[in-house]
Each structure stands twice: as C-alpha cells, then as structure tokens.
Amino acid sequence: KQATSRKRALEKIELDEIKPSSRKYPYIDFRPEREIGNEVLSVENLSKTIDGVKVLDNISFILGREDKVAFVGPNEQAKTVLFKILSGEMEPDEGTYKWGTTITTSYFPLDNSAFFNDCDLNLVDWLAQFTPKIPEANTESFKRAFLGRMLFSGDDVFKPVKVLSGGEKVRCMLSRMMLYGSNVLVLDQPTNHLDLESITAVNNSLMDFKGVVLFSA
C-alpha cells in the first residue's frame, strides 16, 4: 500500500513545479604563492596580562608544515590575544615566538571595524588596496570579477564599505586574504555573521588549503 501511494504521488509531480535552488556559495580559494618550509612556528613560554588578568600563562607549542590547528575553549579573549601577538599587533609580556623564513601570514581579526569604519571607499577601491602589484590584477574588470565570485554583483560593488552588513564585511576580509597568497592563515572566528552557504565555502576552502591554519571558532 505504501509503495502504491508513493507511486501515485510521484505521478502527480509536474517538473515545471520544481524550482531551482536559490542558494549561492561564494568562491573561496586560498592559494599560497610560496611553498611552505619545514620550520613554521615555534612559541615558547608566552604570557600576557591585560587589565590585571593573566590572559596567557606560559604558552608553548610548535607547528609543523602540515598542521591545521583549531583553538577551542570558553576564553575568547585568550585566543584573540594569542592571535594578535602572533600577527605582530600586540607584544607579549614574557616569552618568544618565531616564524620560519619561508612563512607568509594572513590574519583575519575578530574585530574588523578598523578596516571599514569611517571609510568612504567603495568595494572596488577598497579591494584595490590589497591587489597584487601586477597589471592584470589592477584593472577594474579583475576586481569586479573577483567581487562577483564573492557574491557582490552589479551596482553592489560601488557601495561604500562602511554601510556593508556584517556578513558582507566578512566576505571582504576573506577576499583580502585570498589576494595575499599567504601560506599560513590565522583566523579568529571567521564564520561570524555568515550564512550556511558561506560557512560551508569557508570550511571547504580551509580543508583544501595547502598550507598551515590556526583557527578559532
């Protein structure tokens, strides 16, 4: 009876009633320009105190050339402070860290407001700040095509970046990182503000990335 009922239901389906999916995925593809060497990162006894609270306490670890490391835990400040130190935006109180000589890094900060607040540039001009110094990458057609793959189409590319939504700003930051061609990615909660399709694209790109990843979620 169930099979007969299912057969009748299938016979009633008209193909023109099936609508194509409207889901859109941004094209995210991190490609390192330089092959990574054996020495990546060595961290020894890093400590940092902020506002009287010891956020990092004697942190040590070594990263290899095939490592992809997720930093998890309830203390978001600790992860952000560690990433800021490793990206050169903050100095540790104690301890040292050393990147390998072949390493180039791209940093996705938790707070991206410095890149957008009070910025009157449109998306095309904003992206131009980070394009490689090669002629074909500095044409408007290249930048518009690049933004189109990140789901900015038509007149959207002429919007001032300061009025973008949270998800749009994240896509801009990911675009910036792709243009750098780094072989180490440091990402502090990069999926904040993204929809499911964009989160899927980020996750797939990091799995396919031929380099080292430091990631907090």
Short mmCIF file of N, CA and C in Angstrom, two decimals, residues 17-175:
data_model
loop_
_atom_site.label_atom_id
_atom_site.label_comp_id
_atom_site.label_asym_id
_atom_site.label_seq_id
_atom_site.Cartn_x
_atom_site.Cartn_y
_atom_site.Cartn_z
N GLU A 17 6.99 22.41 -11.71
CA GLU A 17 6.72 22.87 -10.35
C GLU A 17 7.98 22.87 -9.49
N ILE A 18 9.03 22.20 -9.97
CA ILE A 18 10.26 22.11 -9.20
C ILE A 18 11.11 23.34 -9.52
N LYS A 19 11.34 24.16 -8.53
CA LYS A 19 12.09 25.38 -8.73
C LYS A 19 13.57 25.15 -8.41
N PRO A 20 14.45 25.73 -9.20
CA PRO A 20 15.88 25.57 -8.91
C PRO A 20 16.24 26.22 -7.58
N SER A 21 17.27 25.69 -6.95
CA SER A 21 17.69 26.23 -5.66
C SER A 21 18.23 27.65 -5.82
N SER A 22 17.91 28.48 -4.87
CA SER A 22 18.39 29.87 -4.89
C SER A 22 19.65 30.04 -4.04
N ARG A 23 20.16 28.94 -3.49
CA ARG A 23 21.33 29.02 -2.63
C ARG A 23 22.56 29.39 -3.45
N LYS A 24 23.33 30.33 -2.94
CA LYS A 24 24.53 30.78 -3.63
C LYS A 24 25.73 30.66 -2.70
N TYR A 25 26.80 30.11 -3.24
CA TYR A 25 28.03 29.92 -2.46
C TYR A 25 29.11 30.86 -2.97
N PRO A 26 29.76 31.61 -2.11
CA PRO A 26 30.89 32.41 -2.57
C PRO A 26 32.05 31.50 -2.97
N TYR A 27 32.88 31.99 -3.87
CA TYR A 27 34.04 31.23 -4.31
C TYR A 27 35.22 31.61 -3.42
N ILE A 28 35.57 30.72 -2.50
CA ILE A 28 36.66 30.98 -1.57
C ILE A 28 37.75 29.95 -1.84
N ASP A 29 38.93 30.44 -2.21
CA ASP A 29 40.03 29.55 -2.58
C ASP A 29 41.35 30.20 -2.18
N PHE A 30 41.93 29.72 -1.09
CA PHE A 30 43.21 30.25 -0.63
C PHE A 30 44.34 29.48 -1.31
N ARG A 31 45.15 30.18 -2.09
CA ARG A 31 46.25 29.54 -2.80
C ARG A 31 47.57 30.18 -2.41
N PRO A 32 48.43 29.45 -1.69
CA PRO A 32 49.72 30.02 -1.30
C PRO A 32 50.63 30.21 -2.50
N GLU A 33 51.28 31.36 -2.55
CA GLU A 33 52.19 31.64 -3.65
C GLU A 33 53.55 30.98 -3.43
N ARG A 34 53.87 30.68 -2.18
CA ARG A 34 55.18 30.11 -1.86
C ARG A 34 55.01 28.81 -1.09
N GLU A 35 55.78 27.80 -1.47
CA GLU A 35 55.71 26.53 -0.75
C GLU A 35 56.25 26.70 0.66
N ILE A 36 55.58 26.07 1.60
CA ILE A 36 55.94 26.22 3.00
C ILE A 36 57.12 25.31 3.35
N GLY A 37 58.04 25.82 4.18
CA GLY A 37 59.21 25.04 4.60
C GLY A 37 58.93 24.19 5.81
N ASN A 38 59.96 23.51 6.29
CA ASN A 38 59.79 22.62 7.44
C ASN A 38 59.61 23.37 8.74
N GLU A 39 60.23 24.54 8.88
CA GLU A 39 60.10 25.34 10.10
C GLU A 39 58.97 26.34 9.91
N VAL A 40 57.94 26.22 10.75
CA VAL A 40 56.77 27.07 10.60
C VAL A 40 56.67 28.07 11.76
N LEU A 41 56.44 27.57 12.96
CA LEU A 41 56.25 28.45 14.11
C LEU A 41 56.69 27.76 15.39
N SER A 42 57.46 28.48 16.18
CA SER A 42 57.87 27.99 17.50
C SER A 42 57.48 29.03 18.54
N VAL A 43 56.67 28.61 19.52
CA VAL A 43 56.20 29.50 20.59
C VAL A 43 56.73 28.98 21.92
N GLU A 44 57.38 29.87 22.69
CA GLU A 44 57.98 29.45 23.94
C GLU A 44 57.56 30.38 25.08
N ASN A 45 56.84 29.82 26.01
CA ASN A 45 56.54 30.48 27.30
C ASN A 45 55.89 31.85 27.16
N LEU A 46 54.93 31.96 26.25
CA LEU A 46 54.24 33.24 26.07
C LEU A 46 53.29 33.51 27.23
N SER A 47 53.37 34.74 27.77
CA SER A 47 52.45 35.17 28.82
C SER A 47 52.01 36.60 28.53
N LYS A 48 50.77 36.90 28.89
CA LYS A 48 50.24 38.24 28.68
C LYS A 48 49.17 38.54 29.72
N THR A 49 49.30 39.70 30.38
CA THR A 49 48.32 40.16 31.35
C THR A 49 47.64 41.41 30.82
N ILE A 50 46.31 41.44 30.87
CA ILE A 50 45.53 42.58 30.41
C ILE A 50 44.57 43.00 31.51
N ASP A 51 44.64 44.27 31.88
CA ASP A 51 43.77 44.82 32.93
C ASP A 51 43.85 43.99 34.22
N GLY A 52 45.05 43.58 34.55
CA GLY A 52 45.26 42.83 35.78
C GLY A 52 44.92 41.36 35.73
N VAL A 53 44.46 40.89 34.57
CA VAL A 53 44.09 39.47 34.42
C VAL A 53 45.11 38.80 33.50
N LYS A 54 45.66 37.68 33.96
CA LYS A 54 46.62 36.95 33.15
C LYS A 54 45.87 36.14 32.10
N VAL A 55 45.89 36.62 30.88
CA VAL A 55 45.13 36.00 29.79
C VAL A 55 45.87 34.80 29.22
N LEU A 56 47.18 34.94 29.04
CA LEU A 56 48.03 33.85 28.58
C LEU A 56 49.06 33.55 29.66
N ASP A 57 49.24 32.27 29.95
CA ASP A 57 50.14 31.89 31.04
C ASP A 57 51.08 30.79 30.59
N ASN A 58 52.29 31.20 30.17
CA ASN A 58 53.35 30.25 29.85
C ASN A 58 52.95 29.28 28.73
N ILE A 59 52.51 29.85 27.59
CA ILE A 59 52.05 29.06 26.46
C ILE A 59 53.24 28.65 25.57
N SER A 60 53.34 27.37 25.25
CA SER A 60 54.39 26.88 24.36
C SER A 60 53.81 25.84 23.40
N PHE A 61 54.22 25.91 22.14
CA PHE A 61 53.87 24.88 21.17
C PHE A 61 54.70 25.09 19.91
N ILE A 62 54.74 24.05 19.07
CA ILE A 62 55.46 24.09 17.79
C ILE A 62 54.51 23.63 16.69
N LEU A 63 54.50 24.35 15.58
CA LEU A 63 53.68 23.97 14.43
C LEU A 63 54.56 23.39 13.33
N GLY A 64 54.06 22.33 12.68
CA GLY A 64 54.72 21.75 11.53
C GLY A 64 54.09 22.19 10.24
N ARG A 65 54.67 21.80 9.12
CA ARG A 65 54.28 22.31 7.81
C ARG A 65 52.94 21.78 7.31
N GLU A 66 52.39 20.77 7.95
CA GLU A 66 51.10 20.23 7.54
C GLU A 66 50.02 20.40 8.60
N ASP A 67 50.27 21.24 9.59
CA ASP A 67 49.35 21.38 10.72
C ASP A 67 48.20 22.33 10.40
N LYS A 68 47.03 21.93 10.84
CA LYS A 68 45.85 22.80 10.86
C LYS A 68 45.26 22.67 12.26
N VAL A 69 45.34 23.76 13.03
CA VAL A 69 45.05 23.70 14.46
C VAL A 69 43.86 24.57 14.80
N ALA A 70 42.88 23.97 15.49
CA ALA A 70 41.73 24.72 15.99
C ALA A 70 41.93 25.00 17.47
N PHE A 71 41.78 26.25 17.87
CA PHE A 71 41.86 26.65 19.27
C PHE A 71 40.44 26.74 19.81
N VAL A 72 40.13 25.92 20.80
CA VAL A 72 38.77 25.86 21.33
C VAL A 72 38.79 26.15 22.82
N GLY A 73 37.64 26.57 23.35
CA GLY A 73 37.52 26.86 24.76
C GLY A 73 36.68 28.10 25.00
N PRO A 74 36.24 28.28 26.24
CA PRO A 74 35.33 29.39 26.54
C PRO A 74 36.00 30.77 26.60
N ASN A 75 37.32 30.81 26.73
CA ASN A 75 38.01 32.08 26.90
C ASN A 75 38.37 32.68 25.54
N GLU A 76 37.43 33.43 24.96
CA GLU A 76 37.66 34.02 23.65
C GLU A 76 38.78 35.05 23.68
N GLN A 77 38.91 35.78 24.76
CA GLN A 77 39.95 36.79 24.84
C GLN A 77 41.34 36.18 24.72
N ALA A 78 41.55 35.02 25.34
CA ALA A 78 42.86 34.37 25.30
C ALA A 78 43.24 34.04 23.85
N LYS A 79 42.27 33.50 23.09
CA LYS A 79 42.56 33.14 21.70
C LYS A 79 42.84 34.39 20.87
N THR A 80 42.06 35.43 21.08
CA THR A 80 42.26 36.67 20.32
C THR A 80 43.61 37.30 20.65
N VAL A 81 43.98 37.32 21.91
CA VAL A 81 45.27 37.89 22.32
C VAL A 81 46.42 37.09 21.72
N LEU A 82 46.32 35.77 21.75
CA LEU A 82 47.36 34.93 21.16
C LEU A 82 47.51 35.23 19.68
N PHE A 83 46.42 35.32 18.95
CA PHE A 83 46.48 35.59 17.52
C PHE A 83 47.04 36.99 17.24
N LYS A 84 46.68 37.96 18.08
CA LYS A 84 47.22 39.31 17.90
C LYS A 84 48.73 39.33 18.10
N ILE A 85 49.20 38.58 19.08
CA ILE A 85 50.65 38.51 19.31
C ILE A 85 51.35 37.86 18.13
N LEU A 86 50.83 36.73 17.67
CA LEU A 86 51.46 36.02 16.56
C LEU A 86 51.41 36.81 15.26
N SER A 87 50.44 37.74 15.16
CA SER A 87 50.32 38.58 13.97
C SER A 87 51.06 39.91 14.10
N GLY A 88 51.72 40.11 15.22
CA GLY A 88 52.52 41.31 15.42
C GLY A 88 51.74 42.53 15.84
N GLU A 89 50.48 42.37 16.20
CA GLU A 89 49.67 43.51 16.63
C GLU A 89 49.78 43.78 18.12
N MET A 90 50.37 42.87 18.86
CA MET A 90 50.49 43.01 20.30
C MET A 90 51.78 42.34 20.77
N GLU A 91 52.41 42.89 21.79
CA GLU A 91 53.64 42.32 22.32
C GLU A 91 53.33 41.47 23.56
N PRO A 92 54.00 40.32 23.69
CA PRO A 92 53.82 39.53 24.92
C PRO A 92 54.55 40.17 26.09
N ASP A 93 54.10 39.88 27.29
CA ASP A 93 54.82 40.33 28.48
C ASP A 93 56.07 39.48 28.69
N GLU A 94 55.96 38.20 28.41
CA GLU A 94 57.07 37.27 28.56
C GLU A 94 57.01 36.25 27.43
N GLY A 95 58.17 35.63 27.17
CA GLY A 95 58.22 34.58 26.18
C GLY A 95 58.54 35.09 24.78
N THR A 96 58.69 34.16 23.86
CA THR A 96 59.07 34.49 22.49
C THR A 96 58.29 33.62 21.50
N TYR A 97 58.26 34.07 20.25
CA TYR A 97 57.74 33.27 19.15
C TYR A 97 58.57 33.56 17.91
N LYS A 98 58.66 32.57 17.03
CA LYS A 98 59.47 32.74 15.82
C LYS A 98 58.82 32.03 14.65
N TRP A 99 58.56 32.80 13.59
CA TRP A 99 58.07 32.23 12.35
C TRP A 99 59.24 31.76 11.49
N GLY A 100 59.04 30.71 10.69
CA GLY A 100 60.06 30.24 9.77
C GLY A 100 60.32 31.23 8.65
N THR A 101 61.46 31.08 8.00
CA THR A 101 61.88 32.04 6.97
C THR A 101 61.02 31.97 5.70
N THR A 102 60.34 30.86 5.49
CA THR A 102 59.52 30.72 4.28
C THR A 102 58.08 31.16 4.50
N ILE A 103 57.76 31.60 5.70
CA ILE A 103 56.38 31.82 6.08
C ILE A 103 55.88 33.20 5.67
N THR A 104 54.69 33.23 5.09
CA THR A 104 53.94 34.47 4.88
C THR A 104 52.56 34.25 5.51
N THR A 105 52.09 35.22 6.28
CA THR A 105 50.86 35.05 7.04
C THR A 105 49.77 36.03 6.61
N SER A 106 48.53 35.59 6.74
CA SER A 106 47.36 36.45 6.61
C SER A 106 46.53 36.28 7.86
N TYR A 107 46.09 37.41 8.41
CA TYR A 107 45.38 37.41 9.69
C TYR A 107 43.96 37.91 9.50
N PHE A 108 43.01 37.13 9.97
CA PHE A 108 41.60 37.52 9.99
C PHE A 108 41.26 37.88 11.43
N PRO A 109 41.12 39.18 11.76
CA PRO A 109 40.88 39.58 13.14
C PRO A 109 39.42 39.39 13.55
N LEU A 110 39.21 39.19 14.83
CA LEU A 110 37.85 39.08 15.34
C LEU A 110 37.08 40.38 15.13
N ASP A 111 37.75 41.50 15.32
CA ASP A 111 37.13 42.83 15.15
C ASP A 111 37.71 43.46 13.88
N ASN A 112 36.88 43.59 12.86
CA ASN A 112 37.36 44.15 11.59
C ASN A 112 36.97 45.62 11.40
N SER A 113 36.49 46.26 12.45
CA SER A 113 35.95 47.62 12.32
C SER A 113 36.98 48.61 11.80
N ALA A 114 38.26 48.41 12.11
CA ALA A 114 39.30 49.35 11.66
C ALA A 114 39.40 49.39 10.14
N PHE A 115 38.96 48.33 9.46
CA PHE A 115 39.04 48.28 8.01
C PHE A 115 37.86 48.98 7.33
N PHE A 116 36.78 49.24 8.09
CA PHE A 116 35.55 49.72 7.45
C PHE A 116 34.99 51.01 8.06
N ASN A 117 35.12 51.20 9.35
CA ASN A 117 34.54 52.39 9.99
C ASN A 117 35.15 53.66 9.41
N ASP A 118 34.31 54.62 9.12
CA ASP A 118 34.75 55.92 8.59
C ASP A 118 35.49 55.80 7.26
N CYS A 119 35.27 54.70 6.54
CA CYS A 119 35.91 54.51 5.25
C CYS A 119 34.89 54.81 4.15
N ASP A 120 35.19 55.78 3.30
CA ASP A 120 34.27 56.19 2.25
C ASP A 120 34.52 55.47 0.92
N LEU A 121 35.49 54.56 0.88
CA LEU A 121 35.80 53.84 -0.35
C LEU A 121 34.66 52.88 -0.71
N ASN A 122 34.43 52.70 -2.00
CA ASN A 122 33.50 51.66 -2.42
C ASN A 122 34.25 50.32 -2.46
N LEU A 123 33.53 49.24 -2.75
CA LEU A 123 34.15 47.92 -2.69
C LEU A 123 35.32 47.76 -3.66
N VAL A 124 35.16 48.30 -4.87
CA VAL A 124 36.22 48.18 -5.87
C VAL A 124 37.49 48.86 -5.38
N ASP A 125 37.36 50.10 -4.89
CA ASP A 125 38.53 50.85 -4.43
C ASP A 125 39.10 50.27 -3.14
N TRP A 126 38.22 49.73 -2.29
CA TRP A 126 38.70 49.09 -1.06
C TRP A 126 39.55 47.87 -1.39
N LEU A 127 39.07 47.05 -2.32
CA LEU A 127 39.81 45.85 -2.70
C LEU A 127 41.13 46.20 -3.38
N ALA A 128 41.16 47.35 -4.07
CA ALA A 128 42.37 47.76 -4.78
C ALA A 128 43.57 47.94 -3.84
N GLN A 129 43.29 48.20 -2.56
CA GLN A 129 44.37 48.37 -1.59
C GLN A 129 45.18 47.09 -1.39
N PHE A 130 44.57 45.94 -1.73
CA PHE A 130 45.18 44.66 -1.42
C PHE A 130 45.50 43.82 -2.65
N THR A 131 45.27 44.35 -3.85
CA THR A 131 45.53 43.57 -5.05
C THR A 131 47.03 43.49 -5.30
N PRO A 132 47.48 42.37 -5.87
CA PRO A 132 48.91 42.21 -6.18
C PRO A 132 49.38 43.29 -7.15
N LYS A 133 50.66 43.60 -7.07
CA LYS A 133 51.21 44.65 -7.92
C LYS A 133 51.55 44.11 -9.31
N ILE A 134 50.54 43.57 -9.98
CA ILE A 134 50.69 43.10 -11.35
C ILE A 134 49.59 43.76 -12.17
N PRO A 135 49.87 44.12 -13.44
CA PRO A 135 48.93 44.93 -14.23
C PRO A 135 47.53 44.34 -14.32
N GLU A 136 47.42 43.03 -14.60
CA GLU A 136 46.10 42.46 -14.82
C GLU A 136 45.24 42.46 -13.56
N ALA A 137 45.87 42.46 -12.38
CA ALA A 137 45.12 42.45 -11.13
C ALA A 137 44.64 43.83 -10.73
N ASN A 138 45.14 44.84 -11.39
CA ASN A 138 44.77 46.19 -11.01
C ASN A 138 43.81 46.85 -11.98
N THR A 139 43.17 46.05 -12.80
CA THR A 139 42.12 46.56 -13.66
C THR A 139 40.79 46.47 -12.95
N GLU A 140 39.87 47.36 -13.31
CA GLU A 140 38.55 47.32 -12.67
C GLU A 140 37.82 46.03 -13.00
N SER A 141 38.03 45.51 -14.21
CA SER A 141 37.35 44.27 -14.59
C SER A 141 37.80 43.10 -13.71
N PHE A 142 39.09 43.04 -13.37
CA PHE A 142 39.58 41.98 -12.48
C PHE A 142 38.93 42.09 -11.11
N LYS A 143 38.91 43.30 -10.56
CA LYS A 143 38.36 43.49 -9.22
C LYS A 143 36.86 43.21 -9.18
N ARG A 144 36.15 43.64 -10.23
CA ARG A 144 34.70 43.39 -10.27
C ARG A 144 34.41 41.89 -10.42
N ALA A 145 35.22 41.20 -11.22
CA ALA A 145 35.04 39.76 -11.37
C ALA A 145 35.34 39.04 -10.06
N PHE A 146 36.37 39.49 -9.37
CA PHE A 146 36.73 38.89 -8.08
C PHE A 146 35.61 39.09 -7.07
N LEU A 147 35.08 40.30 -7.01
CA LEU A 147 33.97 40.59 -6.10
C LEU A 147 32.71 39.82 -6.49
N GLY A 148 32.51 39.63 -7.78
CA GLY A 148 31.35 38.87 -8.23
C GLY A 148 31.38 37.44 -7.72
N ARG A 149 32.55 36.84 -7.70
CA ARG A 149 32.68 35.48 -7.17
C ARG A 149 32.40 35.42 -5.68
N MET A 150 32.54 36.58 -5.01
CA MET A 150 32.24 36.66 -3.59
C MET A 150 30.83 37.21 -3.34
N LEU A 151 30.00 37.12 -4.39
CA LEU A 151 28.57 37.45 -4.33
C LEU A 151 28.28 38.94 -4.27
N PHE A 152 29.21 39.78 -4.73
CA PHE A 152 28.95 41.21 -4.89
C PHE A 152 28.79 41.46 -6.39
N SER A 153 27.58 41.74 -6.83
CA SER A 153 27.34 41.88 -8.26
C SER A 153 26.69 43.22 -8.57
N GLY A 154 26.74 43.58 -9.86
CA GLY A 154 26.08 44.80 -10.31
C GLY A 154 26.57 46.03 -9.58
N ASP A 155 25.62 46.88 -9.20
CA ASP A 155 25.97 48.13 -8.53
C ASP A 155 26.42 47.94 -7.08
N ASP A 156 26.30 46.72 -6.56
CA ASP A 156 26.75 46.47 -5.19
C ASP A 156 28.21 46.82 -5.00
N VAL A 157 29.02 46.68 -6.06
CA VAL A 157 30.46 46.91 -5.93
C VAL A 157 30.79 48.39 -5.73
N PHE A 158 29.80 49.28 -5.90
CA PHE A 158 30.04 50.70 -5.72
C PHE A 158 29.48 51.23 -4.39
N LYS A 159 29.01 50.32 -3.54
CA LYS A 159 28.54 50.74 -2.22
C LYS A 159 29.73 51.10 -1.34
N PRO A 160 29.60 52.14 -0.49
CA PRO A 160 30.67 52.42 0.48
C PRO A 160 30.79 51.24 1.45
N VAL A 161 32.01 50.84 1.73
CA VAL A 161 32.20 49.66 2.58
C VAL A 161 31.70 49.89 4.01
N LYS A 162 31.59 51.14 4.42
CA LYS A 162 31.16 51.40 5.80
C LYS A 162 29.69 51.07 6.03
N VAL A 163 28.91 50.88 4.95
CA VAL A 163 27.49 50.56 5.12
C VAL A 163 27.22 49.06 4.91
N LEU A 164 28.23 48.27 4.71
CA LEU A 164 28.04 46.83 4.47
C LEU A 164 27.53 46.14 5.72
N SER A 165 26.84 45.03 5.51
CA SER A 165 26.39 44.21 6.64
C SER A 165 27.58 43.44 7.22
N GLY A 166 27.35 42.80 8.36
CA GLY A 166 28.41 42.02 8.99
C GLY A 166 28.92 40.92 8.09
N GLY A 167 28.00 40.19 7.44
CA GLY A 167 28.40 39.11 6.54
C GLY A 167 29.15 39.62 5.32
N GLU A 168 28.74 40.75 4.78
CA GLU A 168 29.43 41.32 3.63
C GLU A 168 30.85 41.75 3.99
N LYS A 169 31.02 42.30 5.18
CA LYS A 169 32.37 42.68 5.62
C LYS A 169 33.27 41.46 5.77
N VAL A 170 32.70 40.38 6.28
CA VAL A 170 33.49 39.15 6.41
C VAL A 170 33.94 38.66 5.03
N ARG A 171 33.03 38.70 4.05
CA ARG A 171 33.40 38.29 2.70
C ARG A 171 34.49 39.19 2.11
N CYS A 172 34.45 40.47 2.46
CA CYS A 172 35.51 41.38 2.03
C CYS A 172 36.85 41.00 2.66
N MET A 173 36.84 40.67 3.94
CA MET A 173 38.07 40.30 4.63
C MET A 173 38.65 39.00 4.07
N LEU A 174 37.78 38.07 3.74
CA LEU A 174 38.25 36.82 3.13
C LEU A 174 38.83 37.08 1.74
N SER A 175 38.24 38.03 1.00
CA SER A 175 38.78 38.40 -0.30
C SER A 175 40.19 38.97 -0.15
#
